[in-house]
XYZ file of N, CA and C in Angstrom:
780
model
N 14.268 -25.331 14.542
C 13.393 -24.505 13.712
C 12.002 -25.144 13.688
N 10.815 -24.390 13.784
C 9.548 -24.786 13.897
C 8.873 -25.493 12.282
N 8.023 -26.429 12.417
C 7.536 -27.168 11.273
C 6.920 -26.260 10.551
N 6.478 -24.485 11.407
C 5.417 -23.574 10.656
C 6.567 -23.005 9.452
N 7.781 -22.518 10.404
C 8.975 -21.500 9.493
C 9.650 -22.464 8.609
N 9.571 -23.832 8.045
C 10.133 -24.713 7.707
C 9.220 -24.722 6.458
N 7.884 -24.791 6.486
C 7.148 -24.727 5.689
C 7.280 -23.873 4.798
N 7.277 -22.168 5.662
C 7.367 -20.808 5.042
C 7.683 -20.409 4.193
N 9.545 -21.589 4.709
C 10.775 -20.899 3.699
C 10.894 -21.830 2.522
N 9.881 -23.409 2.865
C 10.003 -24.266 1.438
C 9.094 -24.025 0.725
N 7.931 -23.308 1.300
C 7.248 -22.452 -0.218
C 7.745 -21.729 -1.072
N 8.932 -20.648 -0.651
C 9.193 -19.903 -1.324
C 8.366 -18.613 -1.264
N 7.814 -18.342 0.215
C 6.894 -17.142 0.144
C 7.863 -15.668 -0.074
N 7.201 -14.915 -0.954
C 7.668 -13.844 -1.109
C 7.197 -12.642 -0.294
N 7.439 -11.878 0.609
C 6.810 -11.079 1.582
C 7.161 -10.027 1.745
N 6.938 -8.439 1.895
C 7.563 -7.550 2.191
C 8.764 -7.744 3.244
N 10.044 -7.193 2.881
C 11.301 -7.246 4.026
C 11.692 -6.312 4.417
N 11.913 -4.854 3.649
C 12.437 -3.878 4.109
C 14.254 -4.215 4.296
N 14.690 -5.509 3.606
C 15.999 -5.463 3.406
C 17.168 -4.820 2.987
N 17.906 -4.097 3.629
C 19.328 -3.506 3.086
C 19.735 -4.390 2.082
N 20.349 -3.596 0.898
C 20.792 -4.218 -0.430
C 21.396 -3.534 -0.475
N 22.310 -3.774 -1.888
C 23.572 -3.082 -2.445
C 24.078 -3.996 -3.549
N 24.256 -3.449 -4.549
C 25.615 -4.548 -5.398
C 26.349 -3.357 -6.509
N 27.194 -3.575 -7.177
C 28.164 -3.124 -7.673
C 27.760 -3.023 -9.103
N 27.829 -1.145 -9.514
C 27.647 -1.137 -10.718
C 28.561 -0.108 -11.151
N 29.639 -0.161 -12.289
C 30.476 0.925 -12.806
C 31.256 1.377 -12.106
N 31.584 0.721 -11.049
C 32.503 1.330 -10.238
C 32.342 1.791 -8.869
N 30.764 1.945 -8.737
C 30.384 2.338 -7.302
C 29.505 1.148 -6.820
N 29.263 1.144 -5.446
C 28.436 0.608 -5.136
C 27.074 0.924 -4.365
N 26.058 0.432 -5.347
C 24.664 0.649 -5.440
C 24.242 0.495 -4.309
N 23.305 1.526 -3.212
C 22.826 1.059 -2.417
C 21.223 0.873 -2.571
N 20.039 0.193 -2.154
C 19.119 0.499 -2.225
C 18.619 -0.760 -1.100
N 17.125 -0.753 -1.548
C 16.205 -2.001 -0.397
C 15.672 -3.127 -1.321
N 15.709 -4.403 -0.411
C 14.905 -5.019 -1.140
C 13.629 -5.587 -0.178
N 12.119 -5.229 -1.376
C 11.142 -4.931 -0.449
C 10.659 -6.231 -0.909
N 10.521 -7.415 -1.310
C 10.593 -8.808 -0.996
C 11.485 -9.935 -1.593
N 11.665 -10.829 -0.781
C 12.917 -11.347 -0.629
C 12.009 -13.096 -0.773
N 12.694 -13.977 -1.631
C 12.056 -15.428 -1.337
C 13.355 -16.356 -1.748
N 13.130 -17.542 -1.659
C 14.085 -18.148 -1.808
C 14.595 -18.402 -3.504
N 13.924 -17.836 -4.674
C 14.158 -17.867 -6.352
C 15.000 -16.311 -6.445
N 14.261 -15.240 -5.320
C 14.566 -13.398 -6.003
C 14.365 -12.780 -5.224
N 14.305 -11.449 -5.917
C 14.333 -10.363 -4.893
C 13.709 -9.531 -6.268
N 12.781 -8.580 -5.012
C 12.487 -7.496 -5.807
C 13.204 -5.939 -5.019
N 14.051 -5.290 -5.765
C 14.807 -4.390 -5.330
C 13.962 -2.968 -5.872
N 14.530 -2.080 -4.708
C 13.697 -0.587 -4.710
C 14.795 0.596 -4.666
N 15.040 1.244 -5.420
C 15.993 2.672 -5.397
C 16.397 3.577 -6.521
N 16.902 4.616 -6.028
C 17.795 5.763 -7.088
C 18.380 5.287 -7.619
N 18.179 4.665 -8.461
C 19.720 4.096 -9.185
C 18.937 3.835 -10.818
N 20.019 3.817 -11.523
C 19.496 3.599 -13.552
C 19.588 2.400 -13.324
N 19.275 1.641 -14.549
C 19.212 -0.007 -15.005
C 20.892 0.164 -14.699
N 21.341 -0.894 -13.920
C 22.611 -1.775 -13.957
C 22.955 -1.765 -15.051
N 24.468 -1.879 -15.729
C 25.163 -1.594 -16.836
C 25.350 -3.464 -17.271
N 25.302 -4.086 -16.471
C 26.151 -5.829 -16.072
C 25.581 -6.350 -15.652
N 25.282 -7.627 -16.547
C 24.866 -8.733 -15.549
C 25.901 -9.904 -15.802
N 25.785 -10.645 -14.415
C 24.642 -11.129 -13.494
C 24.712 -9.506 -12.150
N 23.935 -9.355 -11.200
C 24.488 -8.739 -10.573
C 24.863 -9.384 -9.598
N 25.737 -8.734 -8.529
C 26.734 -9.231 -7.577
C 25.558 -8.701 -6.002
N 24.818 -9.314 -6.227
C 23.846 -8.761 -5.113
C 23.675 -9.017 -3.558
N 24.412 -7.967 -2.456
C 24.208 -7.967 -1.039
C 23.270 -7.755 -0.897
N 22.178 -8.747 0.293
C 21.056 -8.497 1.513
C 21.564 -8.805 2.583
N 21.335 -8.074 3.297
C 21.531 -7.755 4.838
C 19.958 -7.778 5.912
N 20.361 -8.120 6.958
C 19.287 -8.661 7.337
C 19.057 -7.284 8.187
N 17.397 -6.668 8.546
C 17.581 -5.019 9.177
C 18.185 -5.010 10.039
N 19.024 -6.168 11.078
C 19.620 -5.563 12.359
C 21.450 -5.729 11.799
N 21.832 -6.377 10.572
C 22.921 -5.766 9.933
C 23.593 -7.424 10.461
N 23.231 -8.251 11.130
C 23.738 -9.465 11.399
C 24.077 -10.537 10.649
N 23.672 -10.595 9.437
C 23.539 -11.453 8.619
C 23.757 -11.102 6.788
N 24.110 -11.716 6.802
C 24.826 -11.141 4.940
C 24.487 -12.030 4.066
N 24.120 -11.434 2.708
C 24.274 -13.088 1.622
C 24.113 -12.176 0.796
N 25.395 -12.688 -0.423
C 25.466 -11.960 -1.633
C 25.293 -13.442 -2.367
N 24.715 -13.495 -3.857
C 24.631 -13.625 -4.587
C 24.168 -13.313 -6.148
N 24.494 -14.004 -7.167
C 24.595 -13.285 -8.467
C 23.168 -13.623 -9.226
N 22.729 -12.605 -9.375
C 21.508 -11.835 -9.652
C 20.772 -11.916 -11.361
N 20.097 -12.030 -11.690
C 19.866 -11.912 -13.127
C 18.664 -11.360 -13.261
N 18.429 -9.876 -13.992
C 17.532 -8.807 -13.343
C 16.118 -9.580 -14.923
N 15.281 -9.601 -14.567
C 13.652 -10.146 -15.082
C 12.961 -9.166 -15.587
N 12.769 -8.013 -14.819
C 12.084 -6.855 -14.864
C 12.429 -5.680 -14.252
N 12.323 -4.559 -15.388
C 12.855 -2.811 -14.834
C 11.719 -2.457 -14.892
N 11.172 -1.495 -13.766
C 10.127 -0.786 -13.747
C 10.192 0.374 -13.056
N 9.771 1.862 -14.254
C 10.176 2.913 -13.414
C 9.161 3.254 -11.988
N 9.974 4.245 -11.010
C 9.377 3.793 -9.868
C 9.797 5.440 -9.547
N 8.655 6.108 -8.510
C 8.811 7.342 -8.138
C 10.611 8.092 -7.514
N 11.006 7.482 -7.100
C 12.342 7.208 -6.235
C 13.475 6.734 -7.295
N 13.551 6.397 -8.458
C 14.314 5.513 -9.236
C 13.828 4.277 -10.316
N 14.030 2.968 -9.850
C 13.918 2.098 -10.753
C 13.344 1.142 -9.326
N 12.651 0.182 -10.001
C 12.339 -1.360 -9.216
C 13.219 -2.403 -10.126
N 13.713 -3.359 -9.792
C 14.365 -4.210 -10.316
C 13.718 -6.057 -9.699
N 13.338 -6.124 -10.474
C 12.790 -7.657 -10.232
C 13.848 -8.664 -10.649
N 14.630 -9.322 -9.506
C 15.826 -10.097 -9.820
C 15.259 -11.823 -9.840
N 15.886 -12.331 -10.372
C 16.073 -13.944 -9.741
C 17.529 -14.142 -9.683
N 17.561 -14.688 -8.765
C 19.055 -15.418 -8.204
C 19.438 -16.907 -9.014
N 20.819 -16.690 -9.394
C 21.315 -17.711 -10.389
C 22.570 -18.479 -9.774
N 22.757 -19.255 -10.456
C 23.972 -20.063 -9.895
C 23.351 -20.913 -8.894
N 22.807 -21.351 -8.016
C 21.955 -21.457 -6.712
C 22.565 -23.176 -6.749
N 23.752 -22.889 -6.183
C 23.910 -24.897 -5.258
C 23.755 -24.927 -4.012
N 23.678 -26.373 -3.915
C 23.372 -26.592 -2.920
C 23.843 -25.427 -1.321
N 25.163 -24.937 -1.493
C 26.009 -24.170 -0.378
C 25.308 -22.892 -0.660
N 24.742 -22.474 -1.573
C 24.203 -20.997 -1.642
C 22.646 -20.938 -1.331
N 21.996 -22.431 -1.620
C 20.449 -22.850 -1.208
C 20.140 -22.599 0.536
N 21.431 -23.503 1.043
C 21.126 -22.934 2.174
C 21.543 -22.049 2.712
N 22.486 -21.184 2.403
C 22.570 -19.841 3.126
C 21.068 -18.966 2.790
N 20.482 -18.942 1.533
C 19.071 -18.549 1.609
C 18.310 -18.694 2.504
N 18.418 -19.966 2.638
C 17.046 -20.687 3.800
C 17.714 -19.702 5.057
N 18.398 -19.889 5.213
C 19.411 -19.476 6.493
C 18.924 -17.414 7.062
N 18.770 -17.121 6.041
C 18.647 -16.083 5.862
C 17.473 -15.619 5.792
N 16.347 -16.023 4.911
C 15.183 -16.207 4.734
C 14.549 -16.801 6.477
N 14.863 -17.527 6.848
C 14.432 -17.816 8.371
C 14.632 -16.743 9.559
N 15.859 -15.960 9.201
C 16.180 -15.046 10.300
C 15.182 -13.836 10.100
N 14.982 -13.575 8.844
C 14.131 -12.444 8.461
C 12.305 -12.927 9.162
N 12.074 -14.215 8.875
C 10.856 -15.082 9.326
C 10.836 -14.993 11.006
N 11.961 -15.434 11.580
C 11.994 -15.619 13.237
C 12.263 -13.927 14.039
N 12.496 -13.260 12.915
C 12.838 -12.034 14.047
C 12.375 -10.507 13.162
N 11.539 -10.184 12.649
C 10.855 -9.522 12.282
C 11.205 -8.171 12.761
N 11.429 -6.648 12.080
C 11.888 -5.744 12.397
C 11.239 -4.944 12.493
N 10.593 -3.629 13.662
C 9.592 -2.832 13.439
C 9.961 -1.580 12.010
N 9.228 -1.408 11.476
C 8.980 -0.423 10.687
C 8.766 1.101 10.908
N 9.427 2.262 10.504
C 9.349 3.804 10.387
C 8.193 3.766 11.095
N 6.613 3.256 10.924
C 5.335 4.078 11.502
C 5.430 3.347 12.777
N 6.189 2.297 13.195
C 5.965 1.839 14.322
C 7.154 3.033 15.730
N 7.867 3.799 15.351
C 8.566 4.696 15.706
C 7.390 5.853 15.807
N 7.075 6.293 15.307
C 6.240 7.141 15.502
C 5.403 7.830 16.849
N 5.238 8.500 17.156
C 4.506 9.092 18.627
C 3.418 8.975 18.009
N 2.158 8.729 19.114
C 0.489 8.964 18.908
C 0.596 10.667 18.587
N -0.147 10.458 17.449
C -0.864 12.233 17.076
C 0.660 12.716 16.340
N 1.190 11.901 15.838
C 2.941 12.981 15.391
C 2.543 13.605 14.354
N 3.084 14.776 14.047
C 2.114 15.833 12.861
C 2.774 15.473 11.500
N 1.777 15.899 10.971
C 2.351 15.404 9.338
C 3.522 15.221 9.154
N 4.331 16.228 9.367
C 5.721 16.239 8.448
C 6.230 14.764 9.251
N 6.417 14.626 10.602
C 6.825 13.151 10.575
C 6.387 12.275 10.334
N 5.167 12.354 10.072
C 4.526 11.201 9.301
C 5.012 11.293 8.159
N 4.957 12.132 7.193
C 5.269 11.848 5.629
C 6.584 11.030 5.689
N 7.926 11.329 6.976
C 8.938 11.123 6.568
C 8.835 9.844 6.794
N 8.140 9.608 7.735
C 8.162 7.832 8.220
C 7.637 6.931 6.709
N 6.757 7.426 6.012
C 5.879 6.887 5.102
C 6.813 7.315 3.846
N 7.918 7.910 3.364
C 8.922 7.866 2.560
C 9.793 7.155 2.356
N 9.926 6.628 4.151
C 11.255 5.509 4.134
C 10.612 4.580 3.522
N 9.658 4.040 3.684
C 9.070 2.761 3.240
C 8.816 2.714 1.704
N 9.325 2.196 0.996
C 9.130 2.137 -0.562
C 7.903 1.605 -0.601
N 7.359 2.457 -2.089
C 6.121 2.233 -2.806
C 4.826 0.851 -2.459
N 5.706 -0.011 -2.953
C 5.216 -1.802 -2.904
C 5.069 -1.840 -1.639
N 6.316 -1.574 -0.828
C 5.561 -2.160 0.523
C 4.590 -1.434 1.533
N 4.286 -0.190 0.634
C 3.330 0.480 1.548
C 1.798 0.081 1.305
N 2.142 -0.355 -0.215
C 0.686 -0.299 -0.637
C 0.680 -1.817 -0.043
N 1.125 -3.084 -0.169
C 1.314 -4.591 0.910
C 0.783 -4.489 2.168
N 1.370 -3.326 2.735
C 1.124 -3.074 4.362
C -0.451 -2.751 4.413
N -0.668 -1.550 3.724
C -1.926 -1.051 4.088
C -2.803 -2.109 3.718
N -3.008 -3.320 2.946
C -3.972 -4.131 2.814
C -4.139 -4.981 3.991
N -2.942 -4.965 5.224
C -3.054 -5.913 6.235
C -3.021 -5.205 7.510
N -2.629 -3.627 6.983
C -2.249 -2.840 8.354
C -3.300 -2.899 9.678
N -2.547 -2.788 10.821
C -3.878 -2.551 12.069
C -4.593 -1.109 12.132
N -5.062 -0.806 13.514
C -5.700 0.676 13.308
C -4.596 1.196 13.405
N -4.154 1.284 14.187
C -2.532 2.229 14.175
C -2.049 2.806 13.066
N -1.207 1.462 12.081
C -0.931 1.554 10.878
C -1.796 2.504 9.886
N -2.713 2.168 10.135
C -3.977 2.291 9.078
C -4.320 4.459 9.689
N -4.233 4.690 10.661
C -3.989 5.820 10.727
C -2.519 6.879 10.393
N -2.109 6.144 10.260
C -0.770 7.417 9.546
C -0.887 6.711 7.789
N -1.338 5.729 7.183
C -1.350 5.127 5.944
C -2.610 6.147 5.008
N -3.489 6.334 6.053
C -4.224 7.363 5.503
C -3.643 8.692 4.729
N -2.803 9.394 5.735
C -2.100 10.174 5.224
C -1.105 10.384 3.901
N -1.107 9.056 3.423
C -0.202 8.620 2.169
C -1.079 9.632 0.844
N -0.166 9.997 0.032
C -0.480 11.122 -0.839
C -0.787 9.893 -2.038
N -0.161 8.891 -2.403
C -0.153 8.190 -3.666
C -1.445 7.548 -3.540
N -2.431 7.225 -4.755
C -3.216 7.142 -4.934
C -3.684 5.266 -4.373
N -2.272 4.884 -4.978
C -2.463 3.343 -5.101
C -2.587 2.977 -3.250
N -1.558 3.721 -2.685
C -1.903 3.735 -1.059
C -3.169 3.783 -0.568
N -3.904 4.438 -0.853
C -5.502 4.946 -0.056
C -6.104 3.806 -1.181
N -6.076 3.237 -1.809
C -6.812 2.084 -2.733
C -6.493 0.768 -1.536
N -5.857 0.759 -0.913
C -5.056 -0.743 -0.600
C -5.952 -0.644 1.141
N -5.897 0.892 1.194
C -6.542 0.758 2.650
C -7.752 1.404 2.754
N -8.594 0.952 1.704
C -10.245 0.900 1.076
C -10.139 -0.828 1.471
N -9.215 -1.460 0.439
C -9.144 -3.120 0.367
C -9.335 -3.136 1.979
N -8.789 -2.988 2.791
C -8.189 -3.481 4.284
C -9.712 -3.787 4.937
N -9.677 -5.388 4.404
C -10.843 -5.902 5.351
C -11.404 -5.045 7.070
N -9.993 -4.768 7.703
C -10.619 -4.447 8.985
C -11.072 -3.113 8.781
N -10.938 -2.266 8.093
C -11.582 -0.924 7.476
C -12.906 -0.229 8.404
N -12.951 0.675 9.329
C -13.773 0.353 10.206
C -14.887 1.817 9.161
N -15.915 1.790 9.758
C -16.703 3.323 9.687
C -16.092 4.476 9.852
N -15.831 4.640 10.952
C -15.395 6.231 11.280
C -13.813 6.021 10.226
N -12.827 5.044 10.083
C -12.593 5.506 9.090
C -12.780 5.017 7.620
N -13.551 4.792 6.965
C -14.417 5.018 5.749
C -14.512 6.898 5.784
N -15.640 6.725 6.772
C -15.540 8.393 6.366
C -14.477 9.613 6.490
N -13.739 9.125 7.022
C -12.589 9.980 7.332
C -11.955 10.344 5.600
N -11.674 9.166 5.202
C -11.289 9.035 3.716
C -11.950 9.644 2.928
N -13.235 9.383 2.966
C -14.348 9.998 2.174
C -14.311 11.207 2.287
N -13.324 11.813 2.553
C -13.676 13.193 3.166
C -12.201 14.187 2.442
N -11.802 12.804 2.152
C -10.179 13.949 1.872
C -10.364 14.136 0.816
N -9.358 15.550 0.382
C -9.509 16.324 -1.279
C -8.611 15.517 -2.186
N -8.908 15.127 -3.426
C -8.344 14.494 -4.317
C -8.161 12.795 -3.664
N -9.632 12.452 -3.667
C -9.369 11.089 -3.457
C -9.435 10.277 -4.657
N -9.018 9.832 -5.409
C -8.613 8.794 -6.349
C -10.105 8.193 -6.637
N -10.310 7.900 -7.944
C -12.261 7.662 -8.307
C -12.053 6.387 -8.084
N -11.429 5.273 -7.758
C -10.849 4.367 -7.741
C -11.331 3.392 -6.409
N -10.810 4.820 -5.227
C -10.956 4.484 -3.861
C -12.518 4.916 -3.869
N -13.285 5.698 -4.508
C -14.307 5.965 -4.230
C -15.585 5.202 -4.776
N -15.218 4.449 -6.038
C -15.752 3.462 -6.130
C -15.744 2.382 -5.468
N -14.681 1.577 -4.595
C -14.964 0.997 -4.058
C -15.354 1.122 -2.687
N -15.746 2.654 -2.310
C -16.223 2.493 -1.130
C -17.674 2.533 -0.965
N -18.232 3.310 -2.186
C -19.357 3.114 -2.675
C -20.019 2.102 -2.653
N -19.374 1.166 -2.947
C -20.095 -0.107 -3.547
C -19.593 -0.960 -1.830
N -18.867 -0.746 -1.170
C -18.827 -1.615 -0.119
C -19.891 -2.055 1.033
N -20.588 -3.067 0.657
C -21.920 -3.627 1.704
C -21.428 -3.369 3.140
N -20.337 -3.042 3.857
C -20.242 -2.838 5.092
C -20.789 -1.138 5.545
N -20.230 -0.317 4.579
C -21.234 0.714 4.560
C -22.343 1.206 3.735
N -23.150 0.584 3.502
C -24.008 1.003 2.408
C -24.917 1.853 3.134
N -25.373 1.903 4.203
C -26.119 2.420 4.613
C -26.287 3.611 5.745
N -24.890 4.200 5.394
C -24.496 5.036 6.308
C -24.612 6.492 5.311
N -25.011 7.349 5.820
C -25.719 8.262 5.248
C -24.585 9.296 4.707
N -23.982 9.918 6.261
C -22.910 10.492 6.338
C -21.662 10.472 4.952
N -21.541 8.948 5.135
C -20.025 8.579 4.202
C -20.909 8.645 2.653
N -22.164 8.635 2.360
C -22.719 8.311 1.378
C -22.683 9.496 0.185
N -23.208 10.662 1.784
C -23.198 12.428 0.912
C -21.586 12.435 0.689
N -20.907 12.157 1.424
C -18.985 12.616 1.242
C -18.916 12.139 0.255
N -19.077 11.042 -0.536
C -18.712 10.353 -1.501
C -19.287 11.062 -2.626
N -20.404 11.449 -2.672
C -21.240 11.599 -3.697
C -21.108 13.454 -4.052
N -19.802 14.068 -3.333
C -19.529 15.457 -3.544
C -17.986 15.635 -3.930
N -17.693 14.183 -3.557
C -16.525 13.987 -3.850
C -16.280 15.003 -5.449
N -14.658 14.969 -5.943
C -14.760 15.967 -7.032
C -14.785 14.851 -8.375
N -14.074 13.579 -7.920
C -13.932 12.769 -8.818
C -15.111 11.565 -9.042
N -16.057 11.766 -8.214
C -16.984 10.542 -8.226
C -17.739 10.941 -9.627
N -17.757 9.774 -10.114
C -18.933 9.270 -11.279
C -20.382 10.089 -11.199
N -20.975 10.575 -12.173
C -22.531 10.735 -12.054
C -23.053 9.691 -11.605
N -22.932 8.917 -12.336
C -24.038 7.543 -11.940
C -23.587 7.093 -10.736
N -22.442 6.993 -10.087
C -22.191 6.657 -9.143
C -22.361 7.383 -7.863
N -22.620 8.838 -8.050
C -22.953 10.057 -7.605
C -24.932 9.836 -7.047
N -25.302 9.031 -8.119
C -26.863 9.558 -8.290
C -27.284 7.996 -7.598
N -26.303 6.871 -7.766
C -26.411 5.600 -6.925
C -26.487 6.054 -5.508
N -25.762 6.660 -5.241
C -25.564 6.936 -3.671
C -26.704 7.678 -3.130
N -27.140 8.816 -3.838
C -28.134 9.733 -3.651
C -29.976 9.354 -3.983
N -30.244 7.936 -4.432
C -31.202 7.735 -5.175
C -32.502 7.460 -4.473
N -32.114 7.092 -3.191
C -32.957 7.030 -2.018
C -33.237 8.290 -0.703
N -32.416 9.533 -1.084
C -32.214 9.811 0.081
C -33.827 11.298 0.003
N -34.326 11.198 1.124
C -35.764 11.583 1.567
C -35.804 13.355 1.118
N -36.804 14.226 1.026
C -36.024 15.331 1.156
C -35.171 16.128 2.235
N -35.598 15.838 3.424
C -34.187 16.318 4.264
C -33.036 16.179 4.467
N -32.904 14.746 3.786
C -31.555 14.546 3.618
C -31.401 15.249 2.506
N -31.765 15.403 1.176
C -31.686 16.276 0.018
C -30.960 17.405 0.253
N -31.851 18.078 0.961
C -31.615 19.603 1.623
C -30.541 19.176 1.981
N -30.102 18.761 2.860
C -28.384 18.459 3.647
C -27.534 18.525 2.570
N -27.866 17.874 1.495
C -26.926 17.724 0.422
C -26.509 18.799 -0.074
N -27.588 19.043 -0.769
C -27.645 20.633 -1.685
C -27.120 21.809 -1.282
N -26.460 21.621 0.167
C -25.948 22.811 1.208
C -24.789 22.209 1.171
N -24.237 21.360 0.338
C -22.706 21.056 0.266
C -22.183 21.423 -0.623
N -20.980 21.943 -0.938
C -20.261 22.587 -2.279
C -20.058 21.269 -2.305
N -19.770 21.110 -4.205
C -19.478 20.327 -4.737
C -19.934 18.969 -5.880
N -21.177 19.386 -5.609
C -22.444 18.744 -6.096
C -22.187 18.804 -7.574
N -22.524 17.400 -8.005
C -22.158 17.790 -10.036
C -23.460 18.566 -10.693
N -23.500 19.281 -11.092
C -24.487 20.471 -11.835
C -25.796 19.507 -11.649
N -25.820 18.376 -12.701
C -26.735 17.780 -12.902
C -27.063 16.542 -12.385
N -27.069 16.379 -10.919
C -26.982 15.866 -10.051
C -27.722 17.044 -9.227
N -27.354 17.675 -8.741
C -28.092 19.266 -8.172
C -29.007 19.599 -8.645
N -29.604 19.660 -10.337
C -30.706 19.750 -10.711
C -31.946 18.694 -10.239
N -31.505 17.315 -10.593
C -32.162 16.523 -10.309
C -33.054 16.277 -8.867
N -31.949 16.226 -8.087
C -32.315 16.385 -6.741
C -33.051 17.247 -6.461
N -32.808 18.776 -6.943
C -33.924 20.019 -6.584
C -34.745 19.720 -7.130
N -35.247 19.089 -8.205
C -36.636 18.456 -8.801
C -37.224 17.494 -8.219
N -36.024 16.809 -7.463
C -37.383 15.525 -6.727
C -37.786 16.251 -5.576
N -37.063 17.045 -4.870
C -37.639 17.284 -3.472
C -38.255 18.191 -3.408
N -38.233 19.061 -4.860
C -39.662 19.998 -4.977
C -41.001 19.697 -5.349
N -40.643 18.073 -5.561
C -41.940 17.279 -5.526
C -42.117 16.484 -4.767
N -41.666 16.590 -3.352
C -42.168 16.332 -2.093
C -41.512 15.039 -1.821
């Protein structure tokens, strides 16, 4: 094992996994994912109510189904979640014989990494398979991904309907222009994502993404009239020929550029 993955797993890094889970509640057994995995817990994702029992009796499986480790669970935090519940576990009991089946496990997930739903995907695949690809993937780890995603990624992540999604891939350092404006452009973008694209020094000075933003339905006045505060009258005119303009924002503007 390498001195890098040795390190990894004695931090205790917690990372998106996309792990098969399951443990036993009332009689059936619970299936769901767990979308990060470290050597203290797990944070678990699914349809399912709060567990009736603790500790829980908790299976991860590694995505190619090779590898198993159950242990007993003691849930920290319930949080409702579009799909069900999130369950924030820590793992109890933990000796030495159960420490390292973690590590053990925790390394295989580290050394052999599993592609993900959007990596299946065809170039150009039309929405509906996109949405489905971007369903499998629970909440947390979409919004995780999109802060690190490539262009690839970062083109079907766009398409994500939840708000906190298109926030995470505003964050995404590699965030290029063409798409800034692409975003800037979609209906019901979150005031959230639009503030921070506003304010982002990589585009400040792009004209294009500046009017999208500033017709947006949810953008701020002031943040509306930030964007617009420089722009000449022909760009004005460009504007004012866009639906969407806030009333008084539209006034203003027709007053400066009727004064030349």
């Amino acid at each position: 094992m390498s001195g890098h993955l040795e390190d990894a797993v004695r931090r205790g890094c917690r990372f998106p996994a996309g792990v098969v889970a399951s443990f036993p509640d009332a009689g059936q057994i619970i299936h769901c994912t767990a979308v990060n995995v470290s050597r203290s817990g797990a944070l678990i994702v699914g349809a399912f109510t709060t567990p009736s029992a603790e500790p829980l009796e908790l299976t991860l499986k590694t995505p190619n189904g090779l590898l198993s480790l159950t242990l007993p669970a003691r849930i920290i935090r319930v949080t409702p979640d579009p799909d069900g519940n999130q369950l924030a576990v820590e793992f109890v009991d933990v000796d030495d014989v159960r420490r390292d089946r973690i590590e053990v496990f925790l390394a295989r997930l580290l050394e052999a990494p599993q592609p993900g739903p959007l990596e299946s995907l065809r170039p150009n695949a039309p929405p509906p398979e996109v949405k489905k690809a971007l369903d499998a993937i629970p909440l947390p780890q979409r919004i995780a991904l999109a802060q690190r995603a490539e262009l690839k990624q970062r083109e079907y992540l766009r398409q994500d309907q939840h708000p906190a999604v298109l926030e995470a891939v505003v964050r995404n350092p590699n965030l290029t222009l063409p798409e800034a404006r692409a975003i800037a452009g979609l209906l019901g973008l979150p005031g959230t994502a639009i503030d921070l694209l506003a304010a982002d020094p990589r585009f400040k000075n792009d004209e294009e993404l500046r009017m999208a933003l500033a017709t947006q339905a949810k953008v701020l006045l002031p943040i509306a009239e930030k964007l617009t505060a420089d722009l000449k009258p022909p760009q004005i005119r460009k504007l004012l020929a866009r639906p969407g303009i806030h009333p008084t924002l539209r006034e203003k503007l027709f007053k400066k550029m009727t004064r030349g």
